Coordinates of N, CA and C in Angstrom, one line a residue:
M1 N 25.9 7.7 -12.4 CA 27.1 6.9 -12.0 C 27.1 6.8 -10.5
S2 N 27.5 5.6 -10.0 CA 27.5 5.4 -8.6 C 28.9 5.9 -8.1
A3 N 28.9 6.0 -6.8 CA 30.2 6.5 -6.1 C 31.3 5.5 -6.3
E4 N 31.0 4.2 -6.4 CA 32.1 3.2 -6.6 C 32.7 3.3 -8.0
S5 N 32.0 3.9 -9.0 CA 32.6 4.0 -10.3 C 33.7 5.1 -10.3
Y6 N 33.7 6.0 -9.4 CA 34.7 7.0 -9.3 C 36.0 6.6 -8.6
V7 N 35.9 5.5 -7.9 CA 37.1 5.0 -7.1 C 38.3 4.8 -7.9
P8 N 38.2 4.1 -9.1 CA 39.5 3.9 -9.9 C 40.1 5.2 -10.4
I9 N 39.2 6.1 -10.7 CA 39.7 7.4 -11.2 C 40.4 8.2 -10.1
I10 N 39.8 8.2 -8.9 CA 40.4 8.8 -7.7 C 41.8 8.1 -7.3
A11 N 41.7 6.8 -7.4 CA 43.0 6.0 -7.0 C 44.1 6.4 -8.0
L12 N 43.8 6.4 -9.3 CA 44.8 6.8 -10.3 C 45.3 8.2 -10.1
T13 N 44.3 9.1 -9.9 CA 44.7 10.5 -9.7 C 45.6 10.7 -8.5
T14 N 45.3 10.1 -7.4 CA 46.1 10.3 -6.2 C 47.5 9.6 -6.4
R15 N 47.5 8.5 -7.1 CA 48.8 7.9 -7.4 C 49.7 8.8 -8.3
V16 N 49.1 9.4 -9.3 CA 49.8 10.3 -10.2 C 50.3 11.5 -9.4
V17 N 49.5 12.0 -8.4 CA 50.0 13.1 -7.6 C 51.2 12.7 -6.8
G18 N 51.1 11.5 -6.2 CA 52.3 11.0 -5.4 C 53.5 10.8 -6.2
V19 N 53.3 10.2 -7.4 CA 54.5 10.0 -8.3 C 55.1 11.3 -8.8
G20 N 54.2 12.3 -9.1 CA 54.7 13.6 -9.5 C 55.5 14.3 -8.4
I21 N 55.0 14.3 -7.2 CA 55.7 14.9 -6.1 C 57.0 14.2 -5.8
A22 N 57.0 12.8 -5.8 CA 58.2 12.1 -5.5 C 59.2 12.3 -6.6
G23 N 58.8 12.4 -7.9 CA 59.7 12.6 -9.0 C 60.3 14.0 -8.9
I24 N 59.5 15.0 -8.6 CA 60.1 16.4 -8.5 C 61.1 16.4 -7.4
M25 N 60.8 15.8 -6.3 CA 61.7 15.8 -5.1 C 63.0 15.1 -5.4
T26 N 62.8 13.9 -6.1 CA 64.0 13.2 -6.6 C 64.9 14.0 -7.5
G27 N 64.3 14.7 -8.5 CA 65.0 15.5 -9.4 C 65.7 16.7 -8.8
Y28 N 65.0 17.3 -7.8 CA 65.6 18.5 -7.2 C 66.8 18.0 -6.3
A29 N 66.6 17.0 -5.5 CA 67.7 16.5 -4.7 C 68.9 16.0 -5.5
M30 N 68.6 15.4 -6.7 CA 69.7 14.9 -7.5 C 70.4 16.1 -8.1
A31 N 69.7 17.1 -8.6 CA 70.3 18.2 -9.2 C 71.2 19.0 -8.1
A32 N 70.7 19.1 -6.9 CA 71.4 19.8 -5.9 C 72.7 19.1 -5.5
S33 N 72.6 17.7 -5.3 CA 73.7 17.0 -4.9 C 74.7 16.7 -6.0
H34 N 74.3 16.5 -7.2 CA 75.2 16.1 -8.3 C 75.5 17.1 -9.3
Q35 N 74.9 18.3 -9.3 CA 75.2 19.3 -10.2 C 75.5 20.7 -9.6
V36 N 74.6 21.1 -8.7 CA 74.8 22.5 -8.1 C 76.0 22.5 -7.1
M37 N 75.9 21.6 -6.2 CA 77.0 21.6 -5.1 C 78.4 21.3 -5.7
P38 N 78.5 20.3 -6.6 CA 79.9 20.1 -7.2 C 80.3 21.3 -7.9
A39 N 79.4 22.0 -8.6 CA 79.8 23.2 -9.3 C 80.2 24.4 -8.4
I40 N 79.5 24.6 -7.3 CA 79.9 25.7 -6.4 C 81.2 25.3 -5.6
L41 N 81.4 24.0 -5.4 CA 82.6 23.5 -4.6 C 83.8 23.5 -5.5
D42 N 83.7 23.6 -6.8 CA 84.8 23.6 -7.7 C 85.7 24.7 -7.4
P43 N 87.0 24.4 -7.2 CA 88.0 25.5 -6.9 C 88.1 26.5 -8.0
A44 N 87.8 26.1 -9.2 CA 87.9 27.0 -10.4 C 86.9 28.1 -10.3
V45 N 85.8 27.8 -9.6 CA 84.7 28.9 -9.5 C 85.2 29.9 -8.5
G46 N 85.9 29.5 -7.5 CA 86.6 30.4 -6.6 C 85.7 31.1 -5.6
L47 N 84.6 30.5 -5.2 CA 83.7 31.1 -4.2 C 84.4 31.2 -2.8
S48 N 84.3 32.3 -2.2 CA 84.8 32.5 -0.8 C 83.9 31.7 0.1
A49 N 84.3 31.5 1.4 CA 83.5 30.8 2.3 C 82.1 31.4 2.5
D50 N 82.0 32.8 2.6 CA 80.7 33.4 2.8 C 79.8 33.2 1.6
K51 N 80.4 33.3 0.4 CA 79.5 33.1 -0.8 C 79.1 31.7 -0.9
L52 N 80.0 30.8 -0.5 CA 79.7 29.4 -0.6 C 78.5 29.1 0.4
I53 N 78.5 29.6 1.6 CA 77.4 29.4 2.5 C 76.1 30.0 2.0
R54 N 76.2 31.2 1.5 CA 75.0 31.9 1.0 C 74.4 31.1 -0.2
T55 N 75.2 30.6 -1.1 CA 74.7 29.8 -2.2 C 74.1 28.5 -1.8
W56 N 74.8 27.8 -0.8 CA 74.2 26.6 -0.3 C 72.9 26.9 0.4
S57 N 72.8 28.0 1.1 CA 71.6 28.4 1.8 C 70.4 28.6 0.8
A58 N 70.7 29.2 -0.3 CA 69.7 29.5 -1.3 C 69.1 28.1 -1.8
V59 N 70.0 27.2 -2.1 CA 69.6 25.9 -2.6 C 68.8 25.1 -1.5
F60 N 69.3 25.2 -0.3 CA 68.7 24.5 0.8 C 67.3 25.1 1.1
D61 N 67.2 26.4 1.1 CA 65.9 27.0 1.5 C 64.9 26.8 0.4
T62 N 65.3 26.8 -0.9 CA 64.3 26.5 -2.0 C 63.8 25.1 -1.9
G63 N 64.7 24.1 -1.6 CA 64.3 22.7 -1.5 C 63.4 22.5 -0.3
K64 N 63.8 23.2 0.8 CA 63.0 23.1 2.1 C 61.6 23.6 1.9
A65 N 61.5 24.8 1.2 CA 60.1 25.4 1.0 C 59.3 24.4 0.2
F66 N 59.8 23.8 -0.8 CA 59.0 22.9 -1.6 C 58.7 21.6 -0.8
A67 N 59.7 21.0 -0.2 CA 59.5 19.7 0.5 C 58.6 19.7 1.7
V68 N 58.7 20.7 2.5 CA 57.9 20.8 3.7 C 56.4 20.8 3.4
R69 N 56.0 21.5 2.3 CA 54.6 21.6 2.0 C 54.1 20.3 1.2
R70 N 55.0 19.8 0.4 CA 54.5 18.8 -0.6 C 54.8 17.3 -0.1
L71 N 55.8 17.1 0.7 CA 56.1 15.7 1.2 C 54.8 15.1 1.8
P72 N 54.1 15.7 2.7 CA 53.0 15.1 3.3 C 51.8 14.9 2.3
I73 N 51.7 15.8 1.3 CA 50.7 15.6 0.3 C 51.0 14.4 -0.6
G74 N 52.3 14.3 -1.0 CA 52.7 13.1 -1.8 C 52.5 11.8 -1.0
A75 N 52.8 11.8 0.2 CA 52.7 10.5 1.0 C 51.2 10.2 1.2
L76 N 50.4 11.3 1.5 CA 48.9 11.1 1.6 C 48.3 10.6 0.3
A77 N 48.8 11.1 -0.8 CA 48.3 10.6 -2.1 C 48.6 9.2 -2.3
F78 N 49.8 8.7 -2.0 CA 50.1 7.3 -2.1 C 49.3 6.5 -1.1
F79 N 49.1 6.9 0.1 CA 48.3 6.1 1.1 C 46.9 6.1 0.7
T80 N 46.3 7.2 0.1 CA 45.0 7.2 -0.3 C 44.8 6.2 -1.5
S81 N 45.7 6.2 -2.4 CA 45.6 5.3 -3.6 C 45.7 3.9 -3.1
A82 N 46.6 3.6 -2.1 CA 46.7 2.3 -1.5 C 45.4 1.8 -0.9
Y83 N 44.8 2.7 -0.1 CA 43.6 2.4 0.5 C 42.5 2.1 -0.5
L84 N 42.4 2.9 -1.5 CA 41.3 2.7 -2.5 C 41.5 1.5 -3.4
T85 N 42.7 0.9 -3.4 CA 43.0 -0.3 -4.2 C 43.3 -1.5 -3.4
H86 N 43.0 -1.4 -2.1 CA 43.3 -2.5 -1.2 C 42.6 -3.8 -1.5
N87 N 41.4 -3.8 -2.1 CA 40.7 -5.0 -2.4 C 40.6 -5.3 -3.9
V88 N 41.5 -4.6 -4.7 CA 41.6 -4.9 -6.1 C 42.5 -6.0 -6.3
S89 N 42.0 -7.1 -7.0 CA 42.9 -8.2 -7.3 C 43.7 -7.9 -8.5
A90 N 45.0 -7.9 -8.4 CA 45.9 -7.6 -9.5 C 47.1 -8.5 -9.3
P91 N 47.8 -8.8 -10.4 CA 49.0 -9.6 -10.3 C 50.1 -8.8 -9.5
P92 N 51.0 -9.5 -8.9 CA 52.1 -8.7 -8.2 C 52.8 -7.8 -9.2
S93 N 53.4 -6.8 -8.7 CA 54.1 -5.8 -9.5 C 55.4 -6.4 -10.0
I94 N 56.1 -5.6 -10.7 CA 57.4 -6.0 -11.3 C 58.4 -6.4 -10.2
L95 N 58.1 -5.8 -9.0 CA 59.0 -6.1 -7.8 C 58.5 -7.3 -7.0
G96 N 57.4 -7.9 -7.4 CA 56.8 -9.0 -6.7 C 55.9 -8.6 -5.5
I97 N 55.6 -7.3 -5.4 CA 54.8 -6.8 -4.3 C 53.4 -6.6 -4.7
Q98 N 52.4 -7.0 -3.9 CA 51.0 -6.9 -4.2 C 50.6 -5.4 -4.2
G99 N 49.7 -5.0 -5.1 CA 49.3 -3.7 -5.4 C 49.2 -2.6 -4.3
S100 N 48.3 -2.8 -3.4 CA 48.1 -1.7 -2.4 C 49.3 -1.6 -1.5
T101 N 50.0 -2.7 -1.2 CA 51.2 -2.7 -0.4 C 52.3 -1.9 -1.1
H102 N 52.3 -2.0 -2.4 CA 53.3 -1.3 -3.2 C 53.1 0.2 -3.0
L103 N 51.9 0.7 -3.1 CA 51.7 2.1 -2.9 C 51.9 2.6 -1.5
A104 N 51.5 1.7 -0.5 CA 51.8 2.1 0.9 C 53.3 2.2 1.1
L105 N 54.1 1.3 0.5 CA 55.5 1.4 0.7 C 56.1 2.7 0.0
A106 N 55.4 3.1 -1.1 CA 55.8 4.3 -1.8 C 55.6 5.5 -0.9
G107 N 54.5 5.6 -0.2 CA 54.2 6.6 0.8 C 55.1 6.6 1.9
A108 N 55.4 5.4 2.5 CA 56.3 5.2 3.6 C 57.7 5.7 3.2
A109 N 58.2 5.4 2.0 CA 59.5 5.8 1.6 C 59.6 7.3 1.5
L110 N 58.5 7.9 1.0 CA 58.5 9.4 0.9 C 58.5 10.0 2.3
L111 N 57.7 9.5 3.2 CA 57.7 10.0 4.6 C 59.0 9.7 5.4
A112 N 59.7 8.6 5.0 CA 60.9 8.3 5.7 C 62.0 9.3 5.6
S113 N 61.9 10.1 4.5 CA 62.9 11.2 4.3 C 62.8 12.2 5.4
A114 N 61.7 12.4 6.0 CA 61.5 13.5 7.1 C 62.3 13.1 8.3
P115 N 62.1 11.9 8.9 CA 63.0 11.6 10.1 C 64.4 11.6 9.8
Y116 N 64.8 11.1 8.6 CA 66.2 11.1 8.2 C 66.7 12.5 8.2
T117 N 66.0 13.5 7.7 CA 66.4 14.9 7.6 C 66.5 15.4 9.1
I118 N 65.5 15.2 9.9 CA 65.5 15.7 11.2 C 66.6 15.2 12.1
F119 N 66.8 13.8 12.0 CA 67.8 13.2 12.9 C 69.2 13.1 12.4
F120 N 69.4 13.1 11.1 CA 70.7 12.9 10.6 C 71.3 14.1 9.8
M121 N 70.4 15.0 9.4 CA 70.9 16.2 8.6 C 70.9 17.5 9.4
F122 N 69.8 17.8 10.1 CA 69.7 19.0 10.9 C 70.7 19.1 12.0
P123 N 70.9 18.1 12.8 CA 71.9 18.3 13.9 C 73.4 18.4 13.4
T124 N 73.6 18.1 12.2 CA 75.0 18.1 11.7 C 75.3 19.3 10.8
S125 N 75.4 19.0 9.5 CA 75.8 20.0 8.5 C 74.8 21.1 8.4
I126 N 73.5 20.9 8.5 CA 72.6 22.0 8.4 C 72.7 23.0 9.5
K127 N 72.8 22.5 10.7 CA 73.0 23.3 11.9 C 74.3 24.1 11.8
R128 N 75.4 23.5 11.5 CA 76.6 24.2 11.4 C 76.6 25.3 10.3
L129 N 76.1 25.0 9.2 CA 76.0 26.0 8.1 C 75.0 27.1 8.4
K130 N 73.9 26.8 9.0 CA 72.9 27.8 9.4 C 73.5 28.7 10.5
N131 N 74.3 28.1 11.4 CA 75.0 29.0 12.5 C 76.0 29.9 11.8
K132 N 76.7 29.5 10.9 CA 77.7 30.3 10.2 C 76.9 31.5 9.4
L133 N 75.8 31.1 8.8 CA 75.0 32.1 8.1 C 74.5 33.1 9.1
A134 N 74.0 32.7 10.3 CA 73.5 33.6 11.3 C 74.6 34.6 11.8
I135 N 75.8 34.1 11.9 CA 76.9 34.9 12.4 C 77.2 36.0 11.3
M136 N 77.2 35.5 10.0 CA 77.4 36.5 8.9 C 76.3 37.5 8.9
D137 N 75.1 37.1 9.0 CA 74.0 38.1 8.9 C 74.0 39.0 10.1
E138 N 74.4 38.5 11.3 CA 74.5 39.4 12.4 C 75.6 40.5 12.2
A139 N 76.7 40.1 11.7 CA 77.8 41.0 11.4 C 77.3 42.1 10.4
V140 N 76.6 41.6 9.3 CA 76.1 42.6 8.3 C 75.1 43.5 9.0
H141 N 74.3 43.0 9.8 CA 73.3 43.8 10.5 C 73.9 44.9 11.4
R142 N 75.1 44.6 12.0 CA 75.8 45.5 12.8 C 76.6 46.5 12.0
G143 N 76.6 46.3 10.7 CA 77.4 47.1 9.8 C 78.8 46.7 9.6
E144 N 79.2 45.6 10.1 CA 80.6 45.1 10.0 C 80.7 44.3 8.7
A145 N 81.9 44.3 8.2 CA 82.1 43.5 7.0 C 82.5 42.1 7.5
V146 N 82.1 41.1 6.8 CA 82.4 39.7 7.1 C 83.8 39.4 6.4
E147 N 84.8 39.3 7.2 CA 86.1 39.0 6.7 C 86.2 37.6 6.2
P148 N 86.7 37.3 5.0 CA 86.8 35.9 4.6 C 87.7 35.1 5.6
K149 N 88.6 35.8 6.3 CA 89.5 35.1 7.2 C 88.8 34.6 8.4
T150 N 87.6 35.2 8.8 CA 86.9 34.7 9.9 C 86.1 33.4 9.7
L151 N 85.9 33.1 8.4 CA 85.2 31.8 8.1 C 86.3 30.9 7.5
D152 N 86.4 29.8 8.1 CA 87.4 28.8 7.7 C 86.9 28.1 6.4
M153 N 87.6 28.3 5.3 CA 87.1 27.7 4.0 C 87.1 26.2 4.1
A154 N 88.1 25.6 4.6 CA 88.2 24.1 4.7 C 87.0 23.6 5.5
D155 N 86.7 24.2 6.6 CA 85.6 23.8 7.5 C 84.2 24.0 6.8
T156 N 84.1 25.1 6.1 CA 82.8 25.4 5.4 C 82.7 24.4 4.3
R157 N 83.7 24.2 3.5 CA 83.7 23.2 2.4 C 83.3 21.8 2.9
A158 N 83.9 21.4 4.0 CA 83.6 20.1 4.6 C 82.1 20.0 5.0
D159 N 81.6 21.1 5.5 CA 80.2 21.1 5.9 C 79.3 21.0 4.7
V160 N 79.6 21.7 3.6 CA 78.8 21.6 2.4 C 78.9 20.2 1.8
E161 N 80.1 19.7 1.8 CA 80.3 18.3 1.2 C 79.5 17.3 2.1
D162 N 79.5 17.5 3.4 CA 78.8 16.6 4.3 C 77.3 16.7 4.0
W163 N 76.8 17.9 3.8 CA 75.3 18.1 3.5 C 75.0 17.4 2.1
T164 N 76.0 17.5 1.2 CA 75.8 16.9 -0.2 C 75.7 15.4 -0.1
R165 N 76.5 14.8 0.7 CA 76.5 13.3 0.9 C 75.2 12.9 1.5
R166 N 74.8 13.6 2.6 CA 73.5 13.3 3.3 C 72.3 13.5 2.4
N167 N 72.4 14.6 1.6 CA 71.3 14.8 0.7 C 71.1 13.8 -0.4
T168 N 72.3 13.2 -0.8 CA 72.2 12.1 -1.7 C 71.5 10.9 -1.1
V169 N 71.8 10.6 0.1 CA 71.1 9.5 0.8 C 69.6 9.8 0.9
R170 N 69.2 11.1 1.2 CA 67.8 11.4 1.3 C 67.2 11.3 -0.1
M171 N 67.9 11.6 -1.2 CA 67.4 11.4 -2.5 C 67.0 10.0 -2.8
C172 N 67.7 9.1 -2.2 CA 67.3 7.6 -2.4 C 66.0 7.3 -1.8
F173 N 65.5 8.0 -0.7 CA 64.2 7.8 -0.2 C 63.2 8.3 -1.3
F174 N 63.4 9.5 -1.8 CA 62.5 10.0 -2.9 C 62.5 9.1 -4.1
A175 N 63.7 8.7 -4.5 CA 63.7 7.8 -5.7 C 63.0 6.5 -5.5
T176 N 63.2 5.9 -4.3 CA 62.5 4.7 -4.0 C 61.0 4.9 -4.1
S177 N 60.5 6.0 -3.5 CA 59.1 6.3 -3.6 C 58.6 6.4 -5.0
F178 N 59.4 7.2 -5.8 CA 59.0 7.4 -7.2 C 58.9 6.1 -7.9
L179 N 60.0 5.2 -7.8 CA 60.0 4.0 -8.5 C 58.9 3.0 -8.1
L180 N 58.6 3.0 -6.8 CA 57.5 2.2 -6.3 C 56.2 2.7 -6.8
G181 N 56.0 4.0 -7.0 CA 54.8 4.6 -7.5 C 54.6 4.3 -9.0
I182 N 55.6 4.3 -9.8 CA 55.5 4.1 -11.2 C 55.4 2.6 -11.6
T183 N 55.9 1.8 -10.7 CA 55.9 0.3 -11.1 C 54.7 -0.4 -10.5
F184 N 53.7 0.3 -10.1 CA 52.5 -0.4 -9.5 C 51.8 -1.1 -10.6

């Protein structure tokens, strides 16, 4: 078998990797924004401000650990598949976009979530919530109890709600990438 005969298999495999990563990231962001956060923000649950921050931090840190490692892999997979299919003549996709452009846009949509996170999420809700968490951890390290009165529940709740809204927007980047990947 010649090297050219493996190109379609590699193109398909890299596309599947990109679609899988975009799909998992979409699902995690959707679950965090539309299931987990509304559940912990529910007044019936009765989480105090410190427990609300710690729960948010666990959700955030889990997603961050996954995304930081896999986002570039997913984008690279889409770009590789786009490169390998750039001279394949195929009818336009369901969205009217030509094949390799479709996959390149999927990679770009996945990558676009990184600047959005850096410029629109980190300086706002993430920074405020992480600062509150650092203050709580410092107090615990000194052996002091974190008084629920020292953390403003309304302010903490507003920060978590802000993060949830921004995470929903970020989820749209992941979902766009996923949809572009599967409709090629």
